[in-house]
Coordinates of C-alpha atoms in Angstrom, one line a residue:
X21 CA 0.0 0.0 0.0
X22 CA 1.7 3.1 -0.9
X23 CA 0.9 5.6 2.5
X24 CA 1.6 9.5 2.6
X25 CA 2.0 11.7 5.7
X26 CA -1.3 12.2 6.9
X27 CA -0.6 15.5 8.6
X28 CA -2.7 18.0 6.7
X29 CA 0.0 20.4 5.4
X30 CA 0.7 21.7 2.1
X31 CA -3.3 20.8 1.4
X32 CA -3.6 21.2 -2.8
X33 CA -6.0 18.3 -3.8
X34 CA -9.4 20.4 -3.4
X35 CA -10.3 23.6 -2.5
X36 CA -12.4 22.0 0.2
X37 CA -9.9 21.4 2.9
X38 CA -9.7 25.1 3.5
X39 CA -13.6 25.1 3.9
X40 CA -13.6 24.9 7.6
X41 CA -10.7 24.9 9.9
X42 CA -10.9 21.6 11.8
X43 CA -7.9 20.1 13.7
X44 CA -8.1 16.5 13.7
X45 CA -8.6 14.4 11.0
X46 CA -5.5 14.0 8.2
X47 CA -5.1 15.1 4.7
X48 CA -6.7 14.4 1.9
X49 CA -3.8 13.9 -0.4
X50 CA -3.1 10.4 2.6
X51 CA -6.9 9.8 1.6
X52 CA -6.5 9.7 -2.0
X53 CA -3.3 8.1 -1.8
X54 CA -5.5 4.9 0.4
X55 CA -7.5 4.8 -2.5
X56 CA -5.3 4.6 -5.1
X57 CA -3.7 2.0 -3.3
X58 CA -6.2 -0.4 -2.4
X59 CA -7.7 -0.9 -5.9
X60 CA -11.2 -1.2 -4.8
X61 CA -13.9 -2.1 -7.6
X62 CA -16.1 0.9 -8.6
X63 CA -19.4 -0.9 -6.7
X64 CA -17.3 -0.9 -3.2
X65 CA -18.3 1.4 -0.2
X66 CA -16.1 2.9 2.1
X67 CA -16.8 3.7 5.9
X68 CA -15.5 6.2 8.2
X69 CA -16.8 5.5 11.6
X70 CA -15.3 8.9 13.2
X71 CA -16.1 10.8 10.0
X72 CA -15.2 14.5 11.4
X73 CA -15.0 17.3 8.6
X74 CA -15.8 14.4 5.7
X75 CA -12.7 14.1 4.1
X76 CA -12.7 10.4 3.6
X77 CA -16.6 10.6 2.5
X78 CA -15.3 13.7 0.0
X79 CA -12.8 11.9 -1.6
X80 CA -14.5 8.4 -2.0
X81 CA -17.3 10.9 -4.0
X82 CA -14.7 11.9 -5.9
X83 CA -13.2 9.0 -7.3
X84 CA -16.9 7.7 -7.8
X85 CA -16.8 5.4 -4.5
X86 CA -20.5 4.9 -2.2
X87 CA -19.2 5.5 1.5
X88 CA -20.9 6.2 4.6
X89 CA -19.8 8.8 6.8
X90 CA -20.7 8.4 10.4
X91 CA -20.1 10.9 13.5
X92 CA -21.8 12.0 17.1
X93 CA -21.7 15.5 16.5
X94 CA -24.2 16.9 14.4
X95 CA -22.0 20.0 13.7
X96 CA -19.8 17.4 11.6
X97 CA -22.5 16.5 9.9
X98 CA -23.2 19.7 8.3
X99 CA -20.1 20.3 7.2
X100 CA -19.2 16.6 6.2
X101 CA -22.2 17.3 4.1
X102 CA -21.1 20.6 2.9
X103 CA -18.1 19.2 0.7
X104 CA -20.4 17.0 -1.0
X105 CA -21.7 20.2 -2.6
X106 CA -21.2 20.4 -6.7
X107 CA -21.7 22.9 -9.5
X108 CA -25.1 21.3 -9.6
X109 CA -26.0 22.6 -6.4
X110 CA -25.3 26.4 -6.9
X111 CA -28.5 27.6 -8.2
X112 CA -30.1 26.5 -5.6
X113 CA -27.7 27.8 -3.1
X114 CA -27.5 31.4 -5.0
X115 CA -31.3 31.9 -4.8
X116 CA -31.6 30.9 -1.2
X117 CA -28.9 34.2 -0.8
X118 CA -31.4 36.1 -2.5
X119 CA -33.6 36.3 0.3
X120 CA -31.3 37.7 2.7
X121 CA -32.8 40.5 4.3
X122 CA -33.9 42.9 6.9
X123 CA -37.4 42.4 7.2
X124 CA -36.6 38.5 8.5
X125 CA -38.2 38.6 11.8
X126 CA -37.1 36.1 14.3
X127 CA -38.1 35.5 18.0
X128 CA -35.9 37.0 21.1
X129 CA -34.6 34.0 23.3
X130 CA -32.9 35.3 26.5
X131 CA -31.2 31.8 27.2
X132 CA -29.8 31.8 23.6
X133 CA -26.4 30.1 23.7
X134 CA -25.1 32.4 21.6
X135 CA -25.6 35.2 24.4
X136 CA -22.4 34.0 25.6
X137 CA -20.3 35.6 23.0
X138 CA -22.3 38.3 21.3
X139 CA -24.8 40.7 22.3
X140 CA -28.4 40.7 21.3
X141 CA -28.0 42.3 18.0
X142 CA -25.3 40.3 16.7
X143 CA -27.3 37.0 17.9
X144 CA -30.5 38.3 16.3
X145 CA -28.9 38.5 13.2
X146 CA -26.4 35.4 12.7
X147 CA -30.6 33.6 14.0
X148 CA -31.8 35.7 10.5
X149 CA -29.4 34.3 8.3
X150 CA -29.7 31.1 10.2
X151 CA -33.8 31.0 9.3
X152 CA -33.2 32.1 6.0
X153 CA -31.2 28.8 5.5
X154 CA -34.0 27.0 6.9
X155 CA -37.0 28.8 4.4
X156 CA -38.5 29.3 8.4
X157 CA -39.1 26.0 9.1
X158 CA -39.3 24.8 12.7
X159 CA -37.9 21.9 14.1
X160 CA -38.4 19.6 17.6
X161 CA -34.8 18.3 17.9
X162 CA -31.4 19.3 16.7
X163 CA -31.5 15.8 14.8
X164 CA -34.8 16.3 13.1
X165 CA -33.5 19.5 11.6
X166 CA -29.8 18.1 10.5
X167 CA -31.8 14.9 9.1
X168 CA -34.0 17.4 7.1
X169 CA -30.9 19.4 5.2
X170 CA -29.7 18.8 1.6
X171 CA -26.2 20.1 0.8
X172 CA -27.2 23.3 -0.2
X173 CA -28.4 23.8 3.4
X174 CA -25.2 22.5 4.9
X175 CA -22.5 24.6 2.8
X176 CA -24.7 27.7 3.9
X177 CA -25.0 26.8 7.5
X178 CA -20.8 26.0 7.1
X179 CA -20.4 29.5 5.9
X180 CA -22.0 30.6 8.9
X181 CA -20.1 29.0 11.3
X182 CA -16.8 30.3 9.6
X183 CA -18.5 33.8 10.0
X184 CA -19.4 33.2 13.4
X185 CA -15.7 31.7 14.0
X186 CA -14.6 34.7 12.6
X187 CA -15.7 37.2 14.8
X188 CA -14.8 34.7 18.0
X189 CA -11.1 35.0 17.0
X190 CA -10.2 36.8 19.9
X191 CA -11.9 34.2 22.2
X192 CA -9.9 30.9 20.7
X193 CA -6.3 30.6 22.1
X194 CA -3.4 28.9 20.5
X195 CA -5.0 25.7 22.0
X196 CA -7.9 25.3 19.0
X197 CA -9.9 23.1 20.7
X198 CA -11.2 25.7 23.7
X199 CA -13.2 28.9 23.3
X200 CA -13.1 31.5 25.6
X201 CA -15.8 33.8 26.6
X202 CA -16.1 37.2 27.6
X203 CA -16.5 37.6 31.0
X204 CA -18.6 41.3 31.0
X205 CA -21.4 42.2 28.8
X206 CA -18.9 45.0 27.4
X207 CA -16.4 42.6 26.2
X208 CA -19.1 40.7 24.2
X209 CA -19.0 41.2 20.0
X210 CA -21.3 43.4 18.5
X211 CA -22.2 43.9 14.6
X212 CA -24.7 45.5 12.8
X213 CA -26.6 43.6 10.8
X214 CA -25.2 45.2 8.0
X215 CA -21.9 44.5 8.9
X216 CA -22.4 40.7 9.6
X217 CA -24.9 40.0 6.4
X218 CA -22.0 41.9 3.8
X219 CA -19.5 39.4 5.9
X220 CA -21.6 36.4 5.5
X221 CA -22.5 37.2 1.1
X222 CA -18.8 38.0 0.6
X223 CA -17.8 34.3 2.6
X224 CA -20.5 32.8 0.4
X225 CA -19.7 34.4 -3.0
X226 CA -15.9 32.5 -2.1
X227 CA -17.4 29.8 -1.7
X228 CA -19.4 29.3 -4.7
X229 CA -16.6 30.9 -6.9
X230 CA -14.8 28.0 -5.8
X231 CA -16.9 25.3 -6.5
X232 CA -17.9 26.8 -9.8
X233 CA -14.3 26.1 -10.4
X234 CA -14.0 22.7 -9.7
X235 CA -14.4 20.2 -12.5
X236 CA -15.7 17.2 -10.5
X237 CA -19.2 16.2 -9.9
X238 CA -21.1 13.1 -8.7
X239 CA -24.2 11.6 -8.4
X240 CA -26.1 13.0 -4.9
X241 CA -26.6 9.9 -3.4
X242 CA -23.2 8.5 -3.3
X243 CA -22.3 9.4 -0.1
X244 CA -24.7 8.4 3.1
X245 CA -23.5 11.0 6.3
X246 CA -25.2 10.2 9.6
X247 CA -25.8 11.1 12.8
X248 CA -24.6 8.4 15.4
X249 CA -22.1 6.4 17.3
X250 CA -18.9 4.3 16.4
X251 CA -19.5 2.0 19.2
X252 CA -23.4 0.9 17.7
X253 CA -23.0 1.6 13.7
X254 CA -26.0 1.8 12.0
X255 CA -24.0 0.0 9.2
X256 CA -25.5 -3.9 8.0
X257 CA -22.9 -6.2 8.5
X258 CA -20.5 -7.9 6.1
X259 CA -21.4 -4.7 3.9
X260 CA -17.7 -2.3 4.3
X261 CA -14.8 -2.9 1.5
X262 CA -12.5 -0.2 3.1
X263 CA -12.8 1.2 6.8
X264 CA -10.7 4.7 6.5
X265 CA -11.3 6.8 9.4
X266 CA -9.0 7.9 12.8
X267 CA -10.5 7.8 16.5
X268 CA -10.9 11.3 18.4
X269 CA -7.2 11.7 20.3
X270 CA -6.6 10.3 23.9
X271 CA -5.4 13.2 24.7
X272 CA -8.7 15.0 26.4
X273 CA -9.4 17.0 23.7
X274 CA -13.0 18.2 24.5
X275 CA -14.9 18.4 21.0
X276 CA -17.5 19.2 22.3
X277 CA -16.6 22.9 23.5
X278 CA -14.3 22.9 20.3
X279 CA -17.5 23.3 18.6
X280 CA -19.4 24.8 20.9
X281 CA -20.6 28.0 19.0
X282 CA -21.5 25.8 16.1
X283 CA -23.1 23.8 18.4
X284 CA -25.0 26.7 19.8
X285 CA -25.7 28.1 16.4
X286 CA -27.5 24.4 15.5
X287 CA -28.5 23.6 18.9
X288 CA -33.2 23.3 19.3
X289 CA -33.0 23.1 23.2
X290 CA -30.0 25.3 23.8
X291 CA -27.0 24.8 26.6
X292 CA -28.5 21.6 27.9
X293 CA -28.8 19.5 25.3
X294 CA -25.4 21.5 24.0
X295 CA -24.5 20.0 27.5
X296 CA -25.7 16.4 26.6
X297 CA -24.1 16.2 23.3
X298 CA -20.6 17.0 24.4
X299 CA -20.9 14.2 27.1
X300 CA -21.6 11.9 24.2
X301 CA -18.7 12.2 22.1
X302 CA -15.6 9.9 22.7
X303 CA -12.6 11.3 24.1
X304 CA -15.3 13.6 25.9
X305 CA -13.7 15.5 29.4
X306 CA -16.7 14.6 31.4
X307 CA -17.1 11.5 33.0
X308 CA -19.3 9.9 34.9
X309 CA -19.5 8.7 39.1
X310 CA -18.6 5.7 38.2
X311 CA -17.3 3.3 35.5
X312 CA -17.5 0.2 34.9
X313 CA -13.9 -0.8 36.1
X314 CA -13.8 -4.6 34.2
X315 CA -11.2 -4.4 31.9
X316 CA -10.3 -7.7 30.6
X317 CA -11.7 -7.5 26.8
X318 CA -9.4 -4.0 26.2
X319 CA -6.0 -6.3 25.7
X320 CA -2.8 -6.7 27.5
X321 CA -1.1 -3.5 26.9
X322 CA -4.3 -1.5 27.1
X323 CA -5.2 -2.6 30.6
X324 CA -0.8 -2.4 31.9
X325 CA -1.4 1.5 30.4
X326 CA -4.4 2.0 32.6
X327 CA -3.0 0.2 35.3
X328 CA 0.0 2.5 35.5
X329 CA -2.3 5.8 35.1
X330 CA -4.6 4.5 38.3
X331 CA -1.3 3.6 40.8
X332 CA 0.2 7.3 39.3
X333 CA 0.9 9.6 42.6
X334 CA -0.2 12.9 40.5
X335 CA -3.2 14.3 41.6
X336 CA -6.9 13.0 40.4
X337 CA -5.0 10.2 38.2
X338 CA -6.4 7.3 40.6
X339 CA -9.9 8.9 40.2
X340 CA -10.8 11.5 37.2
X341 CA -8.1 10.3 35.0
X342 CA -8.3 6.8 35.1
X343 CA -11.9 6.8 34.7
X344 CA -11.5 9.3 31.4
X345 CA -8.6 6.6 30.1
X346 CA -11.1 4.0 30.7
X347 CA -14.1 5.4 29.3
X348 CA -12.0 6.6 26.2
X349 CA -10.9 2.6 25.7
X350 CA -13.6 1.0 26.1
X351 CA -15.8 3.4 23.3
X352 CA -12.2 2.0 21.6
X353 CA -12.6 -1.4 22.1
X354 CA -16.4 -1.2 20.9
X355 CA -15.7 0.5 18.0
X356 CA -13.3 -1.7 16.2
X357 CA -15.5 -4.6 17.5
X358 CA -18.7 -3.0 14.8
X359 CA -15.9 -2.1 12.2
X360 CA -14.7 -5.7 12.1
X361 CA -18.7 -6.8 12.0
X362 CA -18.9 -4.5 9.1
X363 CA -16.3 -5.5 7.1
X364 CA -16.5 -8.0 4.3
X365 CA -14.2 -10.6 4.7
X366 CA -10.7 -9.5 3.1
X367 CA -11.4 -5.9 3.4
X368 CA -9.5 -3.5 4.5
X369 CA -9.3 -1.0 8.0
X370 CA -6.9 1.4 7.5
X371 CA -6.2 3.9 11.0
X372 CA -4.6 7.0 11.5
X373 CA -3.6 7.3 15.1
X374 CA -1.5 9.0 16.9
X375 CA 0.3 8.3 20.5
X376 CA 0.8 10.6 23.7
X377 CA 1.6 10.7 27.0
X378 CA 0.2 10.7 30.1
X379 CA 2.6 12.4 32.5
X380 CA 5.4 10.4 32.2
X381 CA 3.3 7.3 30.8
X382 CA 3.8 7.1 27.1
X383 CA 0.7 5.8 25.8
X384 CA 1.0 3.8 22.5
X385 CA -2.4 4.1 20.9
X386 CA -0.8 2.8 17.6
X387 CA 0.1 -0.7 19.7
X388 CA -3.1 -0.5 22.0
X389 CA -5.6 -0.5 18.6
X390 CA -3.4 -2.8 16.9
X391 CA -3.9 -5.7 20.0
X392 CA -8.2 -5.0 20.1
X393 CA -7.8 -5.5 16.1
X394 CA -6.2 -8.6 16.1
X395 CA -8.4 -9.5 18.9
X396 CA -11.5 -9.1 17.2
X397 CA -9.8 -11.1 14.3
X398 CA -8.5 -8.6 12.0
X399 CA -4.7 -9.2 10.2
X400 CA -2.7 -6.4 10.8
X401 CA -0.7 -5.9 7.3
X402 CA 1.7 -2.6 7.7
X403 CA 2.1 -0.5 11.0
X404 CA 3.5 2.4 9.1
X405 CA 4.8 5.5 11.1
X406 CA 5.3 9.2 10.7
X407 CA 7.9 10.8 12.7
X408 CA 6.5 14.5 14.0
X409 CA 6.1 17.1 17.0
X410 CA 3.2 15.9 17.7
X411 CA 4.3 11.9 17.3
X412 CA 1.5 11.2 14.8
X413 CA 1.7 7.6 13.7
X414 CA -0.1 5.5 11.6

């Protein structure tokens, strides 16, 4: 199999990957380079279980592949969805712009999320644009209304978020996976709606320009994005002829806040179920009382690792810590159990992973996925690894 870096730098394959700046995930030249590799035959479908900003579904659409893109958080649904947009799509998107305007009336909600950043104006008109998106329509559940959007929908509500993200530039640190807030109502961004709808035409006038460039285009049913969990795929089994995907870091990276204003921008039922979503996703920062502590099925090494963080003398590791290691694991474990249920027999599971450290404890993830694989059954073929900073191995 001929493997690339995965580290996203020097991005030239599609104007896509500059769409929305997401942290995790790996390149798509690595993802084309997989499917050049694996000579798959055009009626194959391809799988990413922890399907992030879509750039495995994108690129399996562009070499004419079905896939199915799965992922907990509905914000990466959107945008996952987003990059499936082609020049087919822009009439319909351009004539949605149209209908921008100041006359949109939308309802004041004091507990709006997005009250933590921006003040009431600024809110009231990023909620125009985002009911213009939605031709008004009204939903129970964040779900419902993802479920309900086409890709025109998507790469509107994705310029929106990088209009929102924008303005919150002075809140986001070095570390891109926090965002601060402002801690007095002075401190909190105001625009005009003027200023914020000329912001959010000129983002999507990029956009479009961009696509209208592009000389690909697909069928729109090729690729199937859902909302849902690695650890129960809603995926039939013996269906998958290439698994392509990389697990959220063990390094408690909270996605949930990472996304938080897009999260607030999509969210029916506001902070709580913004609450509820982030305790969802794996590799989450929250963890529960108590955890189930039986940790035979997670593998030799896996269960020596944990082991080592619970008898640790820093503080919290014999308590918080080891329950967020083991909570992380076994979502792990469970996943490549459905990816191996998935698979047909001789396909192939390709995973991006990347070690760390716990204090002084190195954690192999690259050896610690490799023994639940081979567990489950699966051949391991090539451990391939990339040398960086950030110890990024495949």
């Amino acid at each position: 199999m001929r493997v690339v870096n995965p580290k996203r730098t020097n991005e030239s394959i599609d104007i896509k990957s500059a769409w929305y700046n997401y942290y995790a995930g790996y390149s798509h030249a690595f993802t084309q380079s997989i499917i050049d590799s694996v000579n798959l035959p055009k009626d194959s479908v391809i799988l990413d279980p922890w399907n992030g900003a879509g750039t495995t579904t994108l690129l399996a659409s562009m070499n004419g592949y079905q896939s199915i893109g799965i992922d907990l958080n509905p914000v990466m649904k959107i945008i996952a969805m987003a990059k499936q947009t082609t020049s087919n799509d822009l009439a319909v998107i351009l004539n949605r712009a149209k209908k921008i305007r100041a006359n949109v009336k939308v309802p004041l909600w004091k507990n709006d999320p997005l009250l933590g950043w921006f003040d009431m104006e600024c809110v009231n008109s990023i909620r125009r644009i985002e009911k213009i998106i939605l031709m008004g329509k009204l939903y129970k559940s964040t779900e419902d209304k993802v479920n309900s959007m086409d890709v025109a929908h998507c790469l509107m509500y994705t310029v929106l978020f990088n209009c929102v993200r924008e303005y919150l530039s002075p809140f986001i640190p070095s570390n891109p996976t926090w965002v601060k807030k402002p801690k007095t109502e002075s401190e909190k961004i105001t625009a005009s709606w003027v200023e914020f709808k000329r912001k959010y035409i000129f983002k999507l006038k990029e956009i479009t320009k961009g696509i209208s460039e592009l000389d690909h285009c697909w069928p729109d049913n090729l690729s199937n994005i859902k909302i849902g969990s690695s650890t129960k795929l809603k995926v039939d089994s013996s269906s998958i002829d290439l698994a392509l995907s990389s697990p959220p870091y063990c390094t408690r990276i909270d996605y949930g806040v990472a996304t938080s204003p897009e999260l607030a921008i999509l969210c029916v039922n506001g902070s709580l179920e913004l609450d509820s979503i982030r305790r969802e996703l794996m590799g989450t920062t929250t963890v529960p009382k108590t955890v189930d502590e039986s940790l035979i099925k997670l593998g030799s090494a896996c269960v020596r690792f944990l082991e080592s963080v619970k008898a640790h003398d820093s503080k919290a590791s014999k308590t918080y810590y080891f329950k967020n290691f083991v909570q992380y694991f076994k979502s792990l474990n469970e996943s490549v159990d459905e990816i191996y249920r998935v698979l047909k027999y001789g396909a192939r599971f390709v995973c991006v992973v990347q070690d760390s450290y716990y204090k002084d404890l190195h954690c192999d993830l690259p050896k610690l996925v490799i023994e639940m694989s081979e567990a489950k059954g699966l051949l391991l073929k090539e451990n391939i690894r990339f040398e960086s900073k950030k110890t990024c191995r495949i």
